[in-house]
XYZ file of C-alpha atoms in Angstrom:
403
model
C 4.037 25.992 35.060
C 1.196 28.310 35.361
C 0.338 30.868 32.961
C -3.043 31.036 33.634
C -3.098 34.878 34.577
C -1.907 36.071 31.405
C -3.727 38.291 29.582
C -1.603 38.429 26.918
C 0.973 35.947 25.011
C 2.458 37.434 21.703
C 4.624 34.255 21.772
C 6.350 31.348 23.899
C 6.722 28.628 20.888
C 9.804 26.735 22.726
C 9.762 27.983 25.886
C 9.484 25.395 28.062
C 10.933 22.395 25.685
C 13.169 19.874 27.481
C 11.947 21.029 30.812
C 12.043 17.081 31.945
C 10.935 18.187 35.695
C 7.593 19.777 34.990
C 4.469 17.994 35.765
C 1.896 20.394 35.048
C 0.375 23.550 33.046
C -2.163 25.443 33.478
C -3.327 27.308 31.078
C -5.172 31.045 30.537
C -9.497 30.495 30.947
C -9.371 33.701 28.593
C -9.830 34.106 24.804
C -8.171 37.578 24.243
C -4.714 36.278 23.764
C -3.144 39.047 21.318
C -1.327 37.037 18.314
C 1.304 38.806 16.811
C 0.993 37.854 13.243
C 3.813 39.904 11.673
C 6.234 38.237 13.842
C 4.712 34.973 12.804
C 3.546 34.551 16.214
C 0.130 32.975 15.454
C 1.655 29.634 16.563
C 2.358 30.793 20.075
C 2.473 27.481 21.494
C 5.031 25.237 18.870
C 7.637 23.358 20.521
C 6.634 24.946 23.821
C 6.579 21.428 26.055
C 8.067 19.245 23.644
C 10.434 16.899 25.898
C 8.755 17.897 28.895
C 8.718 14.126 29.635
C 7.165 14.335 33.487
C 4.021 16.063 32.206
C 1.340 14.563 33.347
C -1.210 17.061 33.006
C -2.483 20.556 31.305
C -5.667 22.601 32.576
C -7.343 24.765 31.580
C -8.725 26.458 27.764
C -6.545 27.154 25.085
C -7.406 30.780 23.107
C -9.664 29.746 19.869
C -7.065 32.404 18.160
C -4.466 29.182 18.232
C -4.141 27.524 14.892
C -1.133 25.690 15.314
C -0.577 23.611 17.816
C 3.177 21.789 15.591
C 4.987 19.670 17.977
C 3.402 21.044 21.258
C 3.697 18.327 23.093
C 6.068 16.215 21.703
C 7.911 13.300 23.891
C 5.784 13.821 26.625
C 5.743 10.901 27.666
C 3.149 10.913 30.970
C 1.154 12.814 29.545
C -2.633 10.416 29.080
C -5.034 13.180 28.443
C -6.062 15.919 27.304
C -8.309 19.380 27.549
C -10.389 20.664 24.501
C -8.334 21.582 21.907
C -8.529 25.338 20.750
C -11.531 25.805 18.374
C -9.939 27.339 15.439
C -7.022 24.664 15.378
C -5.752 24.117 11.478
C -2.362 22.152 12.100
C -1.702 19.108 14.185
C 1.755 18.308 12.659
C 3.569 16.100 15.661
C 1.572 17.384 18.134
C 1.868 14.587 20.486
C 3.794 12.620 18.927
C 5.376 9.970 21.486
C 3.206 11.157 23.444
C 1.927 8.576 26.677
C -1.847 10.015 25.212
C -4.155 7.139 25.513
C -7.512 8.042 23.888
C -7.237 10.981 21.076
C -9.396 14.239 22.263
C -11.753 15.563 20.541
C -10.023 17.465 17.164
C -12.683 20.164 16.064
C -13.658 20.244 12.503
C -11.512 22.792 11.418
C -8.485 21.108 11.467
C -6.907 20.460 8.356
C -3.619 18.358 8.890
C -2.961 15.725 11.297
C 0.311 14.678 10.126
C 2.371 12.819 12.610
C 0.124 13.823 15.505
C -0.271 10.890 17.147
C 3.198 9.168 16.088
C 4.182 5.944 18.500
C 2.175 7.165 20.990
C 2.178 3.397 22.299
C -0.545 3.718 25.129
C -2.995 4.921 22.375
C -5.962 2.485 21.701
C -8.684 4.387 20.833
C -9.934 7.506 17.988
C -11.976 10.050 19.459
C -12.816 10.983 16.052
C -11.130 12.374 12.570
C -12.732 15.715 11.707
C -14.591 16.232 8.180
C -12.059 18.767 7.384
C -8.770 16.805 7.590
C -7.206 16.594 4.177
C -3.468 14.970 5.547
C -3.343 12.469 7.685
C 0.445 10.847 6.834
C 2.127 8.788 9.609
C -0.877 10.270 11.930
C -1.114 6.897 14.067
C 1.787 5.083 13.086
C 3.209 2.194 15.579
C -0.075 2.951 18.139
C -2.372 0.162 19.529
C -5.562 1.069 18.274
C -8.017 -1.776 16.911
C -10.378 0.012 15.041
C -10.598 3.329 12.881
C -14.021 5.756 12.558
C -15.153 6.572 9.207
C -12.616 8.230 7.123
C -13.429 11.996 5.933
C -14.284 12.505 2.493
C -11.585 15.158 1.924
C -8.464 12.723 2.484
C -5.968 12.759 0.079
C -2.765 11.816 1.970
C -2.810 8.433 3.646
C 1.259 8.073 3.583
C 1.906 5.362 6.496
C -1.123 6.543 8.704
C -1.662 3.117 10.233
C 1.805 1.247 9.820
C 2.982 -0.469 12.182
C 0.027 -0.653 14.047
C -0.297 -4.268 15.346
C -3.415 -4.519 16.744
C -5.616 -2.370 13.564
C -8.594 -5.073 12.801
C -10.597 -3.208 10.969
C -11.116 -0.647 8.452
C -14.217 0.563 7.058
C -13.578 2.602 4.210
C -11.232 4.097 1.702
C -12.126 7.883 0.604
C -12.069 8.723 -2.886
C -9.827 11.201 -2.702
C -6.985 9.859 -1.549
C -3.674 9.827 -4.054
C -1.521 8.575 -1.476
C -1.259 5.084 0.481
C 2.287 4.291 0.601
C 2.795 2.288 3.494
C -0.221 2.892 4.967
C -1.292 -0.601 6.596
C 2.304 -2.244 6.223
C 2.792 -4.480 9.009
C -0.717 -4.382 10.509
C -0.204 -7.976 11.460
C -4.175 -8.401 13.101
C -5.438 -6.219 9.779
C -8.058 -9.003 8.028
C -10.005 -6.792 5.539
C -9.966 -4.107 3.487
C -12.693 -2.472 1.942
C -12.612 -1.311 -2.336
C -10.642 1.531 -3.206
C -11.631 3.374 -5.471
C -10.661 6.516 -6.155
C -11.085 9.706 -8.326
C -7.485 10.378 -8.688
C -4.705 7.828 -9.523
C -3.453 6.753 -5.841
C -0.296 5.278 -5.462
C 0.068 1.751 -2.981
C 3.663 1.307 -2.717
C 4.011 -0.969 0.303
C 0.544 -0.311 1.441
C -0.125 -4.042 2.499
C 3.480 -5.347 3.052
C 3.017 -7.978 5.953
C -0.476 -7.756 6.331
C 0.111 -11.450 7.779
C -3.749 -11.763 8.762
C -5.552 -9.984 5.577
C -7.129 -12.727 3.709
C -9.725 -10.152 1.161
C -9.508 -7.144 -0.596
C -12.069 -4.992 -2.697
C -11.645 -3.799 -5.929
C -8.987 -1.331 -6.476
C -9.702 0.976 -9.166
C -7.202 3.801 -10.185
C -3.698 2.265 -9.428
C -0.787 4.125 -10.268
C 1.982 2.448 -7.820
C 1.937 -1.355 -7.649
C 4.954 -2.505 -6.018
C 5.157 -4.518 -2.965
C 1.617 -3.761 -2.312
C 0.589 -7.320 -0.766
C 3.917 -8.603 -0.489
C 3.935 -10.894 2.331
C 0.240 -11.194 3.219
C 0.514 -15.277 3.756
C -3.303 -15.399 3.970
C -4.800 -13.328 1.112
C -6.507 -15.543 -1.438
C -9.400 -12.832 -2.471
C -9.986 -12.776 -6.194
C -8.033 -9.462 -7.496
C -9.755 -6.976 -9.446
C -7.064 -4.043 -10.094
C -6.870 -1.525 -12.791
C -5.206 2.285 -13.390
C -2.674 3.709 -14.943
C 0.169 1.642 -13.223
C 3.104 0.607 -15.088
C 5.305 -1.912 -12.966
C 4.782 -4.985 -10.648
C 7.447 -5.807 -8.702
C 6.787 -7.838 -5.916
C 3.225 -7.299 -5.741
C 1.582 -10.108 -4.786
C 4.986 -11.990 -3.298
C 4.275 -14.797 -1.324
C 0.513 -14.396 -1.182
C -2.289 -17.004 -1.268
C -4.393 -15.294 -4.078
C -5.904 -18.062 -6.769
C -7.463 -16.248 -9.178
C -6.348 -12.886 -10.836
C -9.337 -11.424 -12.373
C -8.360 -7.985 -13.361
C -5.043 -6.189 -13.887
C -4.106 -2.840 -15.535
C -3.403 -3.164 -19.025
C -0.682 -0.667 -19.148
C 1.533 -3.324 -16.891
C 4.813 -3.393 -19.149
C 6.584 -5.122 -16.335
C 6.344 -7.817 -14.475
C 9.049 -8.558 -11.593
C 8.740 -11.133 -9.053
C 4.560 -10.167 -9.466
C 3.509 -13.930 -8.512
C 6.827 -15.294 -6.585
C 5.841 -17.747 -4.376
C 1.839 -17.794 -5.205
C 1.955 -21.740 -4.805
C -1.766 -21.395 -4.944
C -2.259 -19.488 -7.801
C -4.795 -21.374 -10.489
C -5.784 -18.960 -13.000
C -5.003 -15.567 -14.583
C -7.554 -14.316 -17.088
C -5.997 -11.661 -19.258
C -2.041 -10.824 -19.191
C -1.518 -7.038 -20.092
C -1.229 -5.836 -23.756
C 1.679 -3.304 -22.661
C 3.921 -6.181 -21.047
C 7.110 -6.487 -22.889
C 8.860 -7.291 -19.406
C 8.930 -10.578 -17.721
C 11.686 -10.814 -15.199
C 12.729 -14.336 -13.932
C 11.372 -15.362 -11.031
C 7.660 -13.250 -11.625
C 6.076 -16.889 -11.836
C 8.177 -18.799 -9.545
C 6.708 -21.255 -7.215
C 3.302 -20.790 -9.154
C 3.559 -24.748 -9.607
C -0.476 -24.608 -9.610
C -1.062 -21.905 -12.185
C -3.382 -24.040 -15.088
C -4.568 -21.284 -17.400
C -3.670 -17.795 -18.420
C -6.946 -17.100 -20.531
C -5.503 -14.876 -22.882
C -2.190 -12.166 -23.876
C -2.211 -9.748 -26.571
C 1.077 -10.303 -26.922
C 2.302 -6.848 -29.257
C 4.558 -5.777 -27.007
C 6.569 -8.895 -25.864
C 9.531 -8.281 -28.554
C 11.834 -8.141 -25.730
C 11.360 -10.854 -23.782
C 13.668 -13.427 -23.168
C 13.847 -17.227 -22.332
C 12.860 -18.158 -19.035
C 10.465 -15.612 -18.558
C 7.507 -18.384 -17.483
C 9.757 -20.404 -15.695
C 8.216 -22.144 -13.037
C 4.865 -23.110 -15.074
C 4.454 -26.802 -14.164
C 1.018 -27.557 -15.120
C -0.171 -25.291 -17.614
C -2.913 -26.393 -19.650
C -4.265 -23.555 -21.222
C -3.000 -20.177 -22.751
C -4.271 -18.054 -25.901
C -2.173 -15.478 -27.312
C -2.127 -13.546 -29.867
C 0.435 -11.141 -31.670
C 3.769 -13.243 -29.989
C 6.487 -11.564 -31.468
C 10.173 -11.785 -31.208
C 12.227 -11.164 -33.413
C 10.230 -11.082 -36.288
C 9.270 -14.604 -35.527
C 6.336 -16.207 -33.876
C 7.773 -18.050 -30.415
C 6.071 -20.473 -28.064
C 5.685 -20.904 -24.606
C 6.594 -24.489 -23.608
C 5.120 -25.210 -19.598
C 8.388 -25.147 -18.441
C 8.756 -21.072 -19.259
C 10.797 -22.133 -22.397
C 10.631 -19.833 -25.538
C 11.133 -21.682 -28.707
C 10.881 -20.495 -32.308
C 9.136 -22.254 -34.723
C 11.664 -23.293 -37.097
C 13.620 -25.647 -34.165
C 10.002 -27.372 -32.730
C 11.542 -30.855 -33.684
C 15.295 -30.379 -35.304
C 16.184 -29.533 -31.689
C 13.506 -29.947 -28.969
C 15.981 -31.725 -26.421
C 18.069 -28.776 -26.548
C 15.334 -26.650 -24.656
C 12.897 -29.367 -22.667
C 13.902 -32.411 -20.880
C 12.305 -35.746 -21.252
C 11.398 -35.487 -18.099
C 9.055 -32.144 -18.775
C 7.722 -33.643 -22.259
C 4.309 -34.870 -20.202
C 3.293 -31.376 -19.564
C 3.971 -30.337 -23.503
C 1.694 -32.868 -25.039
C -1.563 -30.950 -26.575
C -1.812 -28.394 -23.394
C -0.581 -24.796 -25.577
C -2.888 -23.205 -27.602
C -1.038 -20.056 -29.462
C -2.590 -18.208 -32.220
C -0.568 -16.460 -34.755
C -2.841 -15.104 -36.640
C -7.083 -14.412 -34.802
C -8.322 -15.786 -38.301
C -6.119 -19.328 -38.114
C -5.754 -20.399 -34.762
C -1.994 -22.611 -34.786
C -2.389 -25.843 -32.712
C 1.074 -26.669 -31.557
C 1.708 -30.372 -31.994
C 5.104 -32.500 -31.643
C 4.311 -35.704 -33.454
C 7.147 -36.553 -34.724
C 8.878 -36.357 -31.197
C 7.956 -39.067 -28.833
C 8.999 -39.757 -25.230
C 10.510 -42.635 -26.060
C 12.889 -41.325 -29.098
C 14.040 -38.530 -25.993
């Protein structure tokens, strides 16, 4: 296709899509295309060669009066380079998506949204470079073979799935501030090892974000959190200390099947916990359970056989919880709490996640622990009722042997 000797294109967007036969364009050297804006015409070239799937090459200069260049090139699927992009180029939506691109060309600086533009292109292993000026950049190089990502512009803020899928991502090197999305956006970057803080001046939500990282052993501090769930869930090797806090209410399935030891830091507006810790066999110590948790479903601490000591629980809001809700505490040896209310009545946590009031301690302690959990009862709970009178817990009138 050769359009080259035009001097003037009010519009083609379409034109030449699903033409699977053409190989190559060349297009106009000038930059006095007339753009019909009335007729919405200032994307001349959308959808022009989108399924043009023998393209293997374009020549030529694109007008600088192009700002959209939305699905251009879409399923072109020989297509491994690329000529300089039009100068004044805003919008980069799908552009070449599954696309047989290779190495990203140059995007100039005033391009604002790359969303979807380099979508499973699957030959594509290297960045060029993201422009200071991009503000979207969701599902930009999802399922693509690149290993390492350039320094992320400052002016971010939509990070939806930009990286999933891609297996071979190593490395990232930072996380802007102001980003307020990351849903999805490393899940299932199997090779991913690190990620740097995130910290951000918005709250950012990181539903998914991690999900099968299965090489990322550290994270940095994550400030800001407003969407917890799933976001390490299934990253086998993590075991960095976690420092999280925000304005996030739920976490289900958070840290599922991870390696992390030591929880640090969560937010303290948590009011529910679902499957959080499942499978965290390694899992030693949690310093401070949120004040706002009045949710604990079963299974949030199963397979946490190693978890010794949760430091301490303001417990105000735990009215609701139910029996069972620390099941799967084998060796807990030390927990403060304060403020443990249910039902108008103090209750205690016995290793084995049992809640029992007060009143029943010995008239019916075989009714809630078996003999053979009594070992990990003896002097290990520390509860206080009241900050004033710490309550010791004893059972000395029950012995092992009258059980």
């Amino acid at each position: 296709v050769d359009i080259s000797k035009c001097s003037t294109i009010q519009t083609i967007p379409g034109c030449f899509a699903g033409c699977q036969n053409i190989k190559t364009i060349k297009l106009p050297t000038i930059q006095n295309i007339v753009i019909n804006i009335e007729s919405e015409s200032y994307n001349p070239l959308n959808f022009s060669f989108m399924y043009c799937s023998s393209l293997t090459e374009v020549t030529g200069t694109f007008s600088d009066n192009i700002e959209s260049l939305d699905y251009t090139f879409e399923r072109c699927l020989s297509l491994k380079d690329f000529p300089k992009l039009p100068a004044n180029l805003k919008f980069m939506e799908s552009t070449f998506c599954y696309s047989g691109i290779e190495v990203t060309p140059k995007i100039p600086d005033s391009v604002e949204s790359m969303q979807e533009a380099f979508s499973h292109c699957q030959n594509l292993t290297n960045i060029y470079n993201i422009p200071s000026s991009v503000t979207n950049l969701m599902n930009t190089f999802e399922y693509t073979k690149i290993k390492n990502v350039p320094k992320l512009p400052d002016a971010i803020v939509n990070m939806d799935g930009t990286f999933l899928g891609c297996e071979e991502l190593v490395t990232i090197t930072n996380i802007p501030k102001s980003v307020v999305n990351m849903n999805h956006c490393f899940e299932n970057c199997k090779k991913l090892e690190s990620c740097p803080d995130i910290i951000t001046d918005n709250p950012i939500s990181l539903y998914d974000t991690f999900k099968g990282c299965e090489s990322l052993t550290s994270v940095g501090v994550i400030d800001n959190a407003d969407n917890l769930e799933a976001t390490f869930s299934g990253c086998s090797k993590l075991e960095s200390d976690v420092y999280i806090s925000g304005p996030a209410t739920t976490m289900e399935n958070t840290f599922r099947n991870t390696k992390i030891r030591n929880v640090v830091k969560l937010p303290d507006t948590v009011n529910r916990f679902y499957d959080t810790f499942y499978g965290c066999s390694d899992l030693e110590y949690i310093n401070t359970l949120p004040s706002s948790l009045n949710s604990i479903v079963k299974g949030t601490f199963s397979g946490c056989e190693n978890l010794k000591t949760i430091g301490y629980w303001n417990a105000i809001n735990s009215g609701d919880l139910k029996p069972g809700a620390f099941k799967g505490l084998k060796l807990i040896e030390s927990i403060t709490v304060e403020n443990f209310i249910q039902k108008s009545d103090i209750v205690y946590l016995l290793p084995e996640g049992i809640l029992l009031p007060p009143s029943e301690v010995v008239k019916s302690i075989t009714d809630y622990i078996p003999a053979s959990s009594l070992n990990h009862l003896l002097d290990r709970v520390k509860f206080l009722n009241d900050p004033q009178h710490p309550y010791e817990l004893k059972i000395s009138n029950v012995t092992k042997e009258s059980l």
